[in-house]
CSV table of C-alpha atoms in Angstrom, one decimal:
chain,number,residue,atom,x,y,z
A,1,MET,CA,93.6,-20.0,17.1
A,2,LEU,CA,96.7,-17.5,17.9
A,3,SER,CA,98.1,-16.9,21.4
A,4,VAL,CA,97.9,-13.3,23.0
A,5,SER,CA,101.7,-12.5,22.0
A,6,GLU,CA,101.2,-14.1,18.7
A,7,MET,CA,97.8,-11.7,18.3
A,8,LEU,CA,99.8,-8.6,19.4
A,9,LYS,CA,102.7,-9.8,17.1
A,10,MET,CA,100.7,-9.9,14.2
A,11,ARG,CA,98.8,-6.2,14.9
A,12,ASP,CA,102.5,-4.9,15.3
A,13,LYS,CA,103.1,-6.2,11.9
A,14,LEU,CA,100.3,-4.7,10.5
A,15,ARG,CA,101.0,-1.2,12.1
A,16,LYS,CA,104.6,-1.7,10.7
A,17,TRP,CA,103.3,-2.4,7.1
A,18,ARG,CA,100.8,0.5,7.5
A,19,GLU,CA,103.7,3.3,8.6
A,20,GLU,CA,106.1,2.3,6.2
A,21,ASN,CA,103.6,2.3,3.4
A,22,TYR,CA,104.5,-1.6,2.2
A,23,ARG,CA,102.7,-3.0,-0.6
A,24,ASN,CA,102.7,-6.3,0.2
A,25,SER,CA,98.6,-7.0,-0.2
A,26,GLU,CA,98.7,-10.6,-0.2
A,27,GLN,CA,100.6,-10.9,3.0
A,28,ILE,CA,98.5,-8.1,4.7
A,29,VAL,CA,95.2,-10.0,3.9
A,30,ASP,CA,96.4,-13.3,5.2
A,31,VAL,CA,97.5,-11.8,8.4
A,32,GLY,CA,94.4,-9.1,8.6
A,33,GLU,CA,91.9,-11.7,7.7
A,34,GLU,CA,93.0,-14.4,10.8
A,35,LEU,CA,93.2,-10.8,13.0
A,36,LEU,CA,90.0,-9.6,12.4
A,37,ASN,CA,88.1,-13.3,12.1
A,38,GLU,CA,89.3,-14.6,15.7
A,39,HIS,CA,90.7,-11.0,17.8
A,40,ALA,CA,88.4,-8.5,16.2
A,41,SER,CA,87.4,-8.2,20.2
A,42,LYS,CA,91.2,-7.5,21.4
A,43,LEU,CA,92.3,-4.7,19.1
A,44,GLY,CA,90.5,-2.0,20.5
A,45,ASP,CA,90.6,1.3,18.8
A,46,ASP,CA,92.9,-0.2,16.3
A,47,ILE,CA,90.1,-2.4,14.5
A,48,TRP,CA,88.9,0.2,11.9
A,49,ILE,CA,92.3,1.1,10.8
A,50,ILE,CA,93.2,-2.5,10.3
A,51,TYR,CA,89.8,-3.4,9.0
A,52,GLU,CA,90.4,-0.2,6.3
A,53,GLN,CA,93.9,-1.6,5.7
A,54,VAL,CA,92.8,-5.3,4.8
A,55,MET,CA,89.9,-4.3,3.0
A,56,ILE,CA,92.1,-1.9,0.6
A,57,ALA,CA,95.1,-4.9,0.3
A,58,ALA,CA,91.7,-7.4,-0.4
A,59,LEU,CA,91.0,-4.9,-3.6
A,60,ASP,CA,94.6,-4.9,-4.5
A,61,CYS,CA,94.3,-9.0,-4.7
A,62,SER,CA,91.3,-9.4,-6.2
A,63,ARG,CA,92.3,-8.6,-9.9
A,64,ASP,CA,89.1,-11.0,-10.7
A,65,ASP,CA,86.8,-8.1,-9.7
A,66,LEU,CA,85.2,-6.4,-12.8
A,67,ALA,CA,84.5,-2.8,-11.1
A,68,TRP,CA,87.1,-2.3,-8.3
A,69,THR,CA,87.3,1.4,-8.5
A,70,PHE,CA,83.5,1.5,-7.7
A,71,ARG,CA,83.9,-0.8,-5.1
A,72,PHE,CA,86.8,1.1,-3.5
A,73,ASP,CA,84.4,4.3,-3.6
A,74,ALA,CA,81.7,2.5,-2.2
A,75,ILE,CA,83.9,1.2,0.7
A,76,LEU,CA,85.5,4.4,1.3
A,77,ASN,CA,81.6,6.0,1.7
A,78,ASP,CA,81.1,3.3,4.2
A,79,ALA,CA,84.2,3.6,6.0
A,80,ASN,CA,83.8,7.7,6.1
A,81,LYS,CA,80.0,6.8,7.6
A,82,LEU,CA,81.8,4.2,10.2
A,83,TYR,CA,84.3,6.9,11.0
A,84,ASP,CA,81.5,9.3,11.2
A,85,SER,CA,79.6,7.6,13.8
A,86,ILE,CA,82.8,6.7,16.1
A,87,LEU,CA,83.2,10.8,15.9
A,88,GLN,CA,79.7,11.2,17.3
A,89,ASP,CA,80.3,8.7,20.0
A,90,ASP,CA,83.6,9.8,20.7
A,91,PRO,CA,84.7,12.9,19.1
A,92,THR,CA,88.5,13.1,20.9
A,93,ASN,CA,89.3,9.9,18.4
A,94,THR,CA,91.6,11.4,16.8
A,95,ALA,CA,92.8,8.2,14.7
A,96,ALA,CA,89.0,8.3,13.2
A,97,ARG,CA,89.7,12.0,12.5
A,98,LYS,CA,92.6,11.4,10.4
A,99,ARG,CA,91.4,8.3,8.6
A,100,LYS,CA,88.3,11.0,7.7
A,101,ILE,CA,90.9,13.0,6.2
A,102,SER,CA,92.9,10.1,4.5
A,103,ILE,CA,89.8,9.3,2.6
A,104,LEU,CA,89.5,13.0,1.5
A,105,ARG,CA,92.9,12.4,0.0
A,106,ALA,CA,92.0,9.1,-1.9
A,107,GLN,CA,88.9,10.6,-3.4
A,108,GLY,CA,91.2,13.7,-4.8
A,109,LYS,CA,89.3,16.2,-2.5
A,110,SER,CA,93.1,18.0,-1.7
A,111,SER,CA,91.6,21.3,-0.6
A,112,GLU,CA,89.1,19.9,2.0
A,113,ALA,CA,91.7,17.5,3.0
A,114,ILE,CA,94.4,20.3,3.7
A,115,ARG,CA,91.7,22.3,5.4
A,116,GLU,CA,90.6,19.5,7.8
A,117,LEU,CA,94.3,18.4,8.3
A,118,ASN,CA,94.9,22.3,9.3
A,119,GLU,CA,92.6,22.2,11.7
A,120,TYR,CA,93.6,19.1,13.1
A,121,LEU,CA,96.8,20.5,14.0
A,122,GLU,CA,96.0,23.6,15.4
A,123,GLN,CA,94.5,21.0,18.1
A,124,PHE,CA,97.2,18.3,17.9
A,125,VAL,CA,100.5,20.3,17.0
A,126,GLY,CA,102.7,17.4,17.5
A,127,ASP,CA,101.4,14.9,15.8
A,128,GLN,CA,104.2,13.8,13.1
A,129,GLU,CA,102.5,11.9,10.6
A,130,ALA,CA,99.9,14.8,10.0
A,131,TRP,CA,102.7,17.1,9.8
A,132,HIS,CA,104.0,14.9,7.1
A,133,GLU,CA,100.7,13.8,5.4
A,134,LEU,CA,100.1,18.1,5.2
A,135,SER,CA,103.8,18.7,3.6
A,136,GLU,CA,102.7,15.6,0.9
A,137,LEU,CA,99.2,17.6,0.1
A,138,TYR,CA,100.9,20.9,-0.6
A,139,ILE,CA,104.0,19.3,-2.4
A,140,ASN,CA,101.1,17.7,-4.6
A,141,GLU,CA,99.2,21.0,-5.4
A,142,HIS,CA,102.6,22.8,-6.0
A,143,ASP,CA,102.6,25.0,-2.7
A,144,TYR,CA,106.3,24.5,-2.1
A,145,ALA,CA,106.2,27.2,0.8
A,146,LYS,CA,103.6,25.8,2.7
A,147,ALA,CA,105.4,22.4,2.4
A,148,ALA,CA,108.8,23.8,3.3
A,149,PHE,CA,107.1,25.1,6.4
A,150,CYS,CA,105.8,21.8,7.6
A,151,LEU,CA,109.3,19.9,6.6
A,152,GLU,CA,110.6,22.6,9.1
A,153,GLU,CA,108.1,21.8,11.8
A,154,LEU,CA,109.5,18.1,10.9
A,155,MET,CA,113.0,18.9,11.1
A,156,MET,CA,112.9,20.7,14.4
A,157,THR,CA,111.3,18.0,16.4
A,158,ASN,CA,113.4,15.4,14.8
A,159,PRO,CA,116.5,16.7,14.1
A,160,HIS,CA,118.3,13.3,13.3
A,161,ASN,CA,115.8,12.1,10.6
A,162,HIS,CA,117.8,12.3,7.1
A,163,LEU,CA,114.6,12.0,5.2
A,164,TYR,CA,112.7,15.1,6.4
A,165,CYS,CA,116.3,17.0,5.7
A,166,GLU,CA,116.5,15.6,2.2
A,167,GLN,CA,112.7,16.1,1.4
A,168,TYR,CA,112.8,19.8,2.7
A,169,ALA,CA,116.2,20.2,0.4
A,170,GLU,CA,114.5,18.8,-2.6
A,171,VAL,CA,111.5,21.1,-1.8
A,172,LYS,CA,114.2,24.3,-1.7
A,173,TYR,CA,115.5,23.0,-5.1
A,174,THR,CA,111.9,22.8,-6.6
A,175,GLN,CA,111.4,26.7,-5.5
A,176,GLY,CA,114.6,27.5,-7.1
A,177,GLY,CA,116.9,30.9,-7.3
A,178,LEU,CA,120.4,31.0,-5.6
A,179,GLU,CA,119.1,31.7,-2.8
A,180,ASN,CA,117.1,28.3,-2.4
A,181,LEU,CA,119.7,26.4,-4.1
A,182,GLU,CA,122.2,27.4,-1.5
A,183,LEU,CA,119.7,26.1,0.9
A,184,ALA,CA,119.0,23.1,-0.7
A,185,ARG,CA,122.6,22.0,-1.1
A,186,LYS,CA,123.0,22.5,2.7
A,187,TYR,CA,120.2,20.5,3.6
A,188,PHE,CA,121.3,18.0,1.5
A,189,ALA,CA,124.6,17.8,2.9
A,190,GLN,CA,123.1,18.0,6.1
A,191,ALA,CA,121.2,14.6,5.1
A,192,LEU,CA,124.2,12.8,4.4
A,193,LYS,CA,125.7,13.6,7.4
A,194,LEU,CA,122.9,11.8,8.9
A,195,ASN,CA,123.0,9.0,6.7
A,196,ASN,CA,125.5,9.1,4.1
A,197,ARG,CA,123.8,6.2,2.0
A,198,ASN,CA,121.3,8.3,1.1
A,199,MET,CA,121.7,8.3,-2.5
A,200,ARG,CA,118.9,11.0,-3.4
A,201,ALA,CA,120.8,13.8,-1.1
A,202,LEU,CA,124.3,12.8,-2.7
A,203,PHE,CA,122.6,13.5,-6.3
A,204,GLY,CA,120.7,16.4,-4.5
A,205,LEU,CA,124.4,17.6,-3.3
A,206,TYR,CA,125.6,17.2,-6.7
A,207,MET,CA,123.3,18.6,-8.7
A,208,SER,CA,122.6,22.0,-6.5
A,209,ALA,CA,126.5,22.7,-6.3
A,210,SER,CA,126.9,22.2,-10.0
A,211,HIS,CA,123.9,24.6,-10.7
A,212,ILE,CA,125.5,27.3,-8.3
A,213,ALA,CA,129.0,26.8,-9.9
A,214,ALA,CA,127.8,27.4,-13.5
A,215,SER,CA,125.4,30.2,-12.2
A,216,PRO,CA,126.8,33.8,-13.7
A,217,LYS,CA,125.8,35.7,-10.5
A,218,VAL,CA,127.9,34.1,-8.1
A,219,SER,CA,131.6,35.4,-7.0
A,220,ALA,CA,134.8,33.2,-7.8
A,221,LYS,CA,135.2,32.2,-4.4
A,222,VAL,CA,131.6,30.7,-4.4
A,223,LYS,CA,132.0,29.2,-7.9
A,224,LYS,CA,135.1,27.4,-6.2
A,225,ASP,CA,133.7,26.2,-3.4
A,226,ASN,CA,130.7,24.7,-4.8
A,227,MET,CA,133.0,22.9,-7.5
A,228,LYS,CA,134.6,21.5,-4.7
A,229,TYR,CA,131.5,20.4,-3.3
A,230,GLY,CA,130.3,19.1,-6.6
A,231,ALA,CA,133.5,17.6,-7.4
A,232,TRP,CA,133.4,15.6,-4.1
A,233,ALA,CA,129.9,14.3,-4.9
A,234,ALA,CA,130.7,13.3,-8.1
A,235,SER,CA,133.6,11.3,-6.7
A,236,GLN,CA,131.3,9.8,-4.1
A,237,ILE,CA,128.8,8.8,-6.5
A,238,SER,CA,131.0,7.2,-8.8
A,239,ARG,CA,132.3,5.1,-5.9
A,240,ALA,CA,129.0,4.1,-4.9
A,241,TYR,CA,128.2,3.1,-8.6
A,242,GLN,CA,131.4,1.3,-9.0
A,243,MET,CA,130.5,-0.9,-5.8
A,244,ALA,CA,127.1,-1.6,-6.6
A,245,GLY,CA,127.9,-2.7,-10.4
A,246,ARG,CA,130.6,-4.9,-9.1
A,247,GLY,CA,130.0,-8.4,-10.3
A,248,LYS,CA,126.4,-7.4,-11.4
A,249,LYS,CA,126.2,-7.5,-15.3
A,250,GLU,CA,122.5,-6.4,-15.1
A,251,ASN,CA,123.1,-2.8,-13.8
A,252,LYS,CA,126.0,-2.1,-16.5
A,253,CYS,CA,123.4,0.1,-18.2
A,254,SER,CA,122.9,2.2,-15.1
A,255,VAL,CA,126.2,2.5,-14.1
A,256,LYS,CA,127.1,4.0,-17.8
A,257,ALA,CA,124.3,6.1,-17.8
A,258,VAL,CA,125.6,8.1,-14.4
A,259,GLU,CA,129.2,7.8,-15.4
A,260,GLU,CA,128.2,9.9,-19.0
A,261,MET,CA,126.1,12.3,-16.9
A,262,LEU,CA,128.9,13.2,-14.4
A,263,GLU,CA,131.1,13.5,-17.2
A,264,SER,CA,128.8,15.9,-19.1
A,265,MET,CA,127.8,18.2,-16.3
A,266,GLN,CA,132.0,18.4,-15.5
A,267,ILE,CA,132.0,20.2,-19.0
A,268,THR,CA,129.0,22.2,-18.2
A,269,MET,CA,130.6,23.4,-14.9
A,270,SER,CA,134.0,24.3,-16.0
B,1,MET,CA,99.4,14.9,-36.4
B,2,GLY,CA,100.8,11.4,-37.4
B,3,GLU,CA,99.8,8.1,-36.2
B,4,VAL,CA,101.1,6.7,-32.8
B,5,GLU,CA,102.0,3.2,-32.3
B,6,LEU,CA,102.6,1.9,-28.6
B,7,SER,CA,104.4,-1.5,-28.6
B,8,CYS,CA,103.7,-4.5,-26.2
B,9,LEU,CA,106.6,-4.3,-24.4
B,10,ALA,CA,105.8,-0.4,-23.3
B,11,TYR,CA,102.8,-1.3,-22.2
B,12,ALA,CA,102.9,-4.0,-20.2
B,13,LYS,CA,105.5,-2.0,-18.2
B,14,MET,CA,103.6,1.2,-17.9
B,15,TYR,CA,100.6,-1.1,-16.7
B,16,LEU,CA,102.8,-2.9,-14.4
B,17,HIS,CA,104.0,0.2,-13.0
B,18,ALA,CA,101.0,1.7,-12.3
B,19,SER,CA,100.1,-1.8,-10.7
B,20,GLN,CA,102.9,-2.0,-8.6
B,21,PHE,CA,101.9,1.5,-6.5
B,22,PRO,CA,98.0,1.6,-6.7
B,23,ARG,CA,97.4,4.1,-4.5
B,24,CYS,CA,100.7,6.8,-5.7
B,25,SER,CA,100.8,9.0,-8.7
B,26,VAL,CA,103.6,7.3,-11.3
B,27,ASN,CA,105.2,8.3,-14.0
B,28,GLY,CA,107.6,7.7,-16.8
B,29,LEU,CA,108.8,8.3,-20.3
B,30,LEU,CA,108.0,6.7,-23.5
B,31,LEU,CA,111.2,5.6,-25.7
B,32,SER,CA,111.7,4.8,-29.6
B,33,SER,CA,114.1,3.0,-31.2
B,34,SER,CA,112.7,4.1,-34.6
B,35,PRO,CA,114.1,6.9,-36.7
B,36,ALA,CA,112.0,10.0,-36.1
B,37,GLY,CA,109.5,10.4,-38.6
B,38,ALA,CA,105.5,11.4,-39.4
B,39,ALA,CA,104.6,8.3,-37.1
B,40,VAL,CA,105.8,7.9,-33.6
B,41,CYS,CA,106.8,4.2,-32.6
B,42,ILE,CA,107.0,4.1,-29.2
B,43,THR,CA,109.0,0.8,-28.5
B,44,ASP,CA,110.0,0.9,-24.6
B,45,CYS,CA,109.3,3.0,-21.6
B,46,VAL,CA,111.1,3.7,-18.4
B,47,PRO,CA,109.3,4.0,-15.1
B,48,LEU,CA,110.5,6.7,-13.3
B,49,LEU,CA,108.8,7.6,-10.1
B,50,HIS,CA,106.0,7.1,-7.8
B,51,SER,CA,106.5,9.7,-5.0
B,52,HIS,CA,106.6,13.7,-5.2
B,53,LEU,CA,106.2,13.4,-9.0
B,54,SER,CA,106.4,17.4,-8.9
B,55,LEU,CA,109.7,18.4,-7.3
B,56,ALA,CA,112.3,19.0,-9.6
B,57,PRO,CA,115.7,17.3,-8.4
B,58,ILE,CA,115.1,13.4,-8.9
B,59,THR,CA,112.9,14.3,-12.2
B,60,GLN,CA,115.9,16.4,-13.6
B,61,LEU,CA,117.8,13.7,-12.5
B,62,ALA,CA,116.0,10.8,-14.3
B,63,LEU,CA,115.7,12.9,-17.3
B,64,THR,CA,119.5,13.5,-17.4
B,65,GLN,CA,120.2,9.6,-17.1
B,66,VAL,CA,117.5,8.4,-19.2
B,67,ASP,CA,119.2,10.9,-22.0
B,68,ALA,CA,122.2,9.5,-21.7
B,69,TRP,CA,121.2,6.1,-21.7
B,70,CYS,CA,119.1,6.8,-24.7
B,71,SER,CA,122.5,7.8,-26.6
B,72,GLN,CA,124.4,4.8,-25.8
B,73,THR,CA,121.4,2.5,-27.1
B,74,GLN,CA,120.1,4.5,-30.0
B,75,GLN,CA,116.7,5.1,-28.5
B,76,ARG,CA,115.1,8.8,-28.3
B,77,ILE,CA,112.7,10.0,-25.6
B,78,VAL,CA,109.4,10.3,-27.5
B,79,GLY,CA,107.0,10.9,-24.7
B,80,TYR,CA,105.8,10.9,-20.9
B,81,TYR,CA,103.3,9.0,-19.2
B,82,GLN,CA,101.9,9.3,-15.9
B,83,ALA,CA,98.9,7.7,-13.9
B,84,ASN,CA,97.3,9.6,-11.0
B,85,ALA,CA,96.5,8.7,-7.6
B,86,CYS,CA,93.0,9.9,-7.9
B,87,VAL,CA,91.9,7.2,-10.2
B,88,SER,CA,88.7,9.1,-11.1
B,89,ASP,CA,90.9,11.9,-12.6
B,90,SER,CA,93.1,11.1,-15.6
B,91,SER,CA,93.5,14.6,-16.6
B,92,PRO,CA,97.0,15.9,-17.2
B,93,THR,CA,98.5,17.4,-14.0
B,94,PRO,CA,100.6,20.9,-14.6
B,95,CYS,CA,103.9,18.5,-13.7
B,96,ALA,CA,102.7,16.2,-16.6
B,97,LEU,CA,102.3,19.2,-18.6
B,98,LYS,CA,106.0,20.6,-17.6
B,99,ILE,CA,107.8,17.6,-18.8
B,100,ALA,CA,105.8,16.8,-21.7
B,101,GLU,CA,106.6,20.4,-22.9
B,102,LYS,CA,110.3,20.0,-22.1
B,103,ILE,CA,110.1,16.7,-24.2
B,104,PHE,CA,108.3,18.5,-26.9
B,105,GLU,CA,111.3,20.6,-27.0
B,106,GLN,CA,113.5,18.0,-28.3
B,107,CYS,CA,110.9,15.8,-30.4
B,108,ASN,CA,108.0,17.8,-32.2
B,109,ASN,CA,105.9,14.8,-32.2
B,110,ALA,CA,105.9,14.1,-28.6
B,111,VAL,CA,103.2,12.4,-27.0
B,112,LEU,CA,101.7,12.7,-23.8
B,113,LEU,CA,100.1,9.8,-22.4
B,114,MET,CA,97.9,9.6,-19.4
B,115,ILE,CA,96.6,5.8,-17.9
B,116,ASP,CA,93.1,5.8,-17.2
B,117,GLY,CA,92.8,3.9,-13.7
B,118,GLU,CA,89.1,3.4,-14.1
B,119,LYS,CA,89.9,1.0,-16.9
B,120,MET,CA,92.8,-0.9,-15.4
B,121,PHE,CA,90.8,-3.9,-14.5
B,122,PRO,CA,91.1,-7.1,-15.9
B,123,GLY,CA,88.6,-8.2,-18.6
B,124,CYS,CA,88.3,-4.5,-19.7
B,125,ARG,CA,88.0,-4.2,-23.5
B,126,VAL,CA,89.3,-0.8,-23.9
B,127,PRO,CA,92.9,0.0,-23.6
B,128,PRO,CA,93.3,2.4,-20.1
B,129,ILE,CA,95.3,5.1,-22.0
B,130,VAL,CA,94.3,8.7,-22.9
B,131,MET,CA,96.9,10.1,-25.6
B,132,TYR,CA,97.5,13.8,-25.7
B,133,GLU,CA,99.6,15.8,-28.7
B,134,ARG,CA,100.8,19.6,-29.2
B,135,LYS,CA,98.7,21.2,-31.6
B,136,ASP,CA,98.5,24.8,-31.5
B,137,ALA,CA,100.6,25.6,-28.7
B,138,ARG,CA,98.4,23.3,-26.6
B,139,TRP,CA,98.0,19.6,-25.6
B,140,THR,CA,94.9,18.1,-27.0
B,141,LEU,CA,93.6,14.9,-27.1
B,142,LYS,CA,94.5,12.5,-29.8
B,143,ASP,CA,92.4,11.2,-32.4
B,144,LYS,CA,91.9,7.4,-31.0
B,145,HIS,CA,91.9,6.5,-34.6
B,146,THR,CA,95.8,7.2,-34.9
B,147,ILE,CA,96.9,5.4,-32.0
B,148,MET,CA,97.8,1.8,-32.8
B,149,LEU,CA,98.0,-1.1,-30.2
B,150,ARG,CA,99.1,-3.7,-32.5
B,151,GLN,CA,97.6,-7.6,-31.2
B,152,TRP,CA,95.9,-5.7,-28.3
B,153,GLU,CA,94.4,-9.0,-27.0
B,154,GLU,CA,98.1,-10.9,-27.2
B,155,THR,CA,99.2,-7.6,-25.2
B,156,CYS,CA,96.4,-8.4,-22.5
B,157,SER,CA,97.2,-11.7,-22.5
B,158,ILE,CA,100.8,-11.3,-22.0
B,159,VAL,CA,100.2,-9.1,-19.1
B,160,ASN,CA,98.3,-11.4,-17.3
B,161,GLN,CA,100.9,-13.9,-17.7
B,162,LEU,CA,103.1,-11.6,-16.0
B,163,PHE,CA,100.8,-11.3,-13.0
B,164,SER,CA,100.6,-15.2,-12.6
B,165,SER,CA,103.7,-15.8,-12.7
B,166,GLY,CA,104.8,-13.3,-10.3
B,167,ASP,CA,107.0,-11.5,-13.1
B,168,GLN,CA,105.5,-8.1,-12.2
B,169,THR,CA,107.6,-7.7,-9.1
B,170,LEU,CA,110.4,-7.8,-11.1
B,171,LEU,CA,109.7,-4.1,-12.7
B,172,VAL,CA,111.7,-1.4,-11.0
B,173,ASP,CA,111.6,2.3,-11.4
B,174,PHE,CA,114.1,5.2,-10.9
B,175,ASP,CA,112.6,5.8,-7.5
B,176,SER,CA,113.5,2.1,-6.2
B,177,HIS,CA,116.7,2.3,-8.0
B,178,LEU,CA,117.6,5.5,-5.6
B,179,ASP,CA,116.3,3.1,-2.6
B,180,ASP,CA,118.8,0.6,-3.8
B,181,ILE,CA,121.5,1.4,-6.7
B,182,THR,CA,122.0,-2.4,-7.2
B,183,LYS,CA,118.4,-2.5,-8.7
B,184,ASP,CA,118.3,-1.8,-12.5
B,185,TRP,CA,116.0,1.0,-13.9
B,186,THR,CA,116.4,-0.1,-17.3
B,187,ASN,CA,114.5,-3.7,-16.5
B,188,GLN,CA,116.6,-5.6,-18.7
B,189,LYS,CA,115.7,-8.5,-16.8
B,190,LEU,CA,111.9,-7.5,-17.2
B,191,ASN,CA,112.1,-7.0,-20.8
B,192,ALA,CA,113.6,-10.4,-21.6
B,193,LYS,CA,110.7,-12.1,-19.7
B,194,ILE,CA,108.7,-9.8,-21.9
B,195,MET,CA,110.2,-10.5,-25.0
B,196,GLU,CA,110.2,-14.3,-24.6
B,197,LEU,CA,106.3,-13.8,-24.0
B,198,ILE,CA,105.9,-12.1,-27.3
B,199,SER,CA,108.1,-14.2,-29.6
B,200,PRO,CA,105.2,-16.9,-30.3
B,201,ALA,CA,103.4,-14.4,-31.6
B,202,ASN,CA,104.0,-13.3,-35.4
B,203,GLY,CA,105.5,-9.7,-36.4
B,204,ASN,CA,106.3,-6.8,-34.7
B,205,VAL,CA,104.1,-6.3,-31.1
């Protein structure tokens, strides 16, 4: 039997794994099972989220089960009914509402999920998790303009979060065109300022600067500036890979691939 | 269109990749170390992403780096694979078609392979894959009889062994590499483990 403080620690661990999307299914089952068996009454509203988390993890582990996809669907439907009944009793239960939207997403019903999430956000405009979920949904649907809008909301309320900056930059880069590329480069740079070890931002800066410099539509000054940014990014990338490759035989291949890529892009830029 | 042969190594890594991120869409590139000809021999694969598959920068980056690595190792990119997050839908997404199109520009018998999540349970007797080829400017379903997976039983057994030994966690995709650049997206270590399991069987797998 766990003490109350141990139980709280376990519950927090499960929350951390949920939020950070850890795939440690076996651990989740171990921790979650004990929590649900011994302490269900003390978990409050969290119980439904934990229940779902543990069931999904258990499915991931139970590889001996033949038709796991059918069970998964059945469990989703059961979970949906559960959440419906919760919302009947308590229509303000935001956790249940969001879990229903996650179920829609898992079932591939993206447009419904998007619609529900938009409605939800009209009421709960400060819900970061929901804004991020919506941006992911829009990205999957190739609606980059709306994804950018969601990320702009997130950047406004979380100006120090390098991941939002970097994702925003990626969306802008994907939208394409000179103006978007310049925005992308600025936001990749911003992400790097916030976290100078964000490799995606570093590569993103390198690629956007290189593409701008290679464009026939830019002035000589813009070309020169972007070549400078690109060269700086390239040297940072090189350095990072040299350090990563030190003494490790196994990533020699990735190091060599990066070096060749940097060389070949140098040629196209000049 | 010609035959396509899928090696045990390529199949195992694709399967591991899809299993490692069961709730995400994943994708990767199919490689061949055989010379270009009528038949396509998929001898290896590189797992690429498990997030934001449709965003351009990282995909472009990955394609460039894999290209560079291929020219260093006498391999060619001959196809693309994807497993959708929603297991009940194994049809190619616009992003899959776009990347496959790009690969087709360089390789005229490129294949597009979708992993069928619904068939990915142990004991399933049918390979969980659906292949497409480019015919008349469209990607169409490939005739199942032109797809060869030599020694299917052994391949399944090797995949099971990887799971029971815990070696499936060795798989690194390009996304994971970007999170930690000391990780090797060419998967030399895992490749060696798989080749060890293959060698008792006779011939090429």
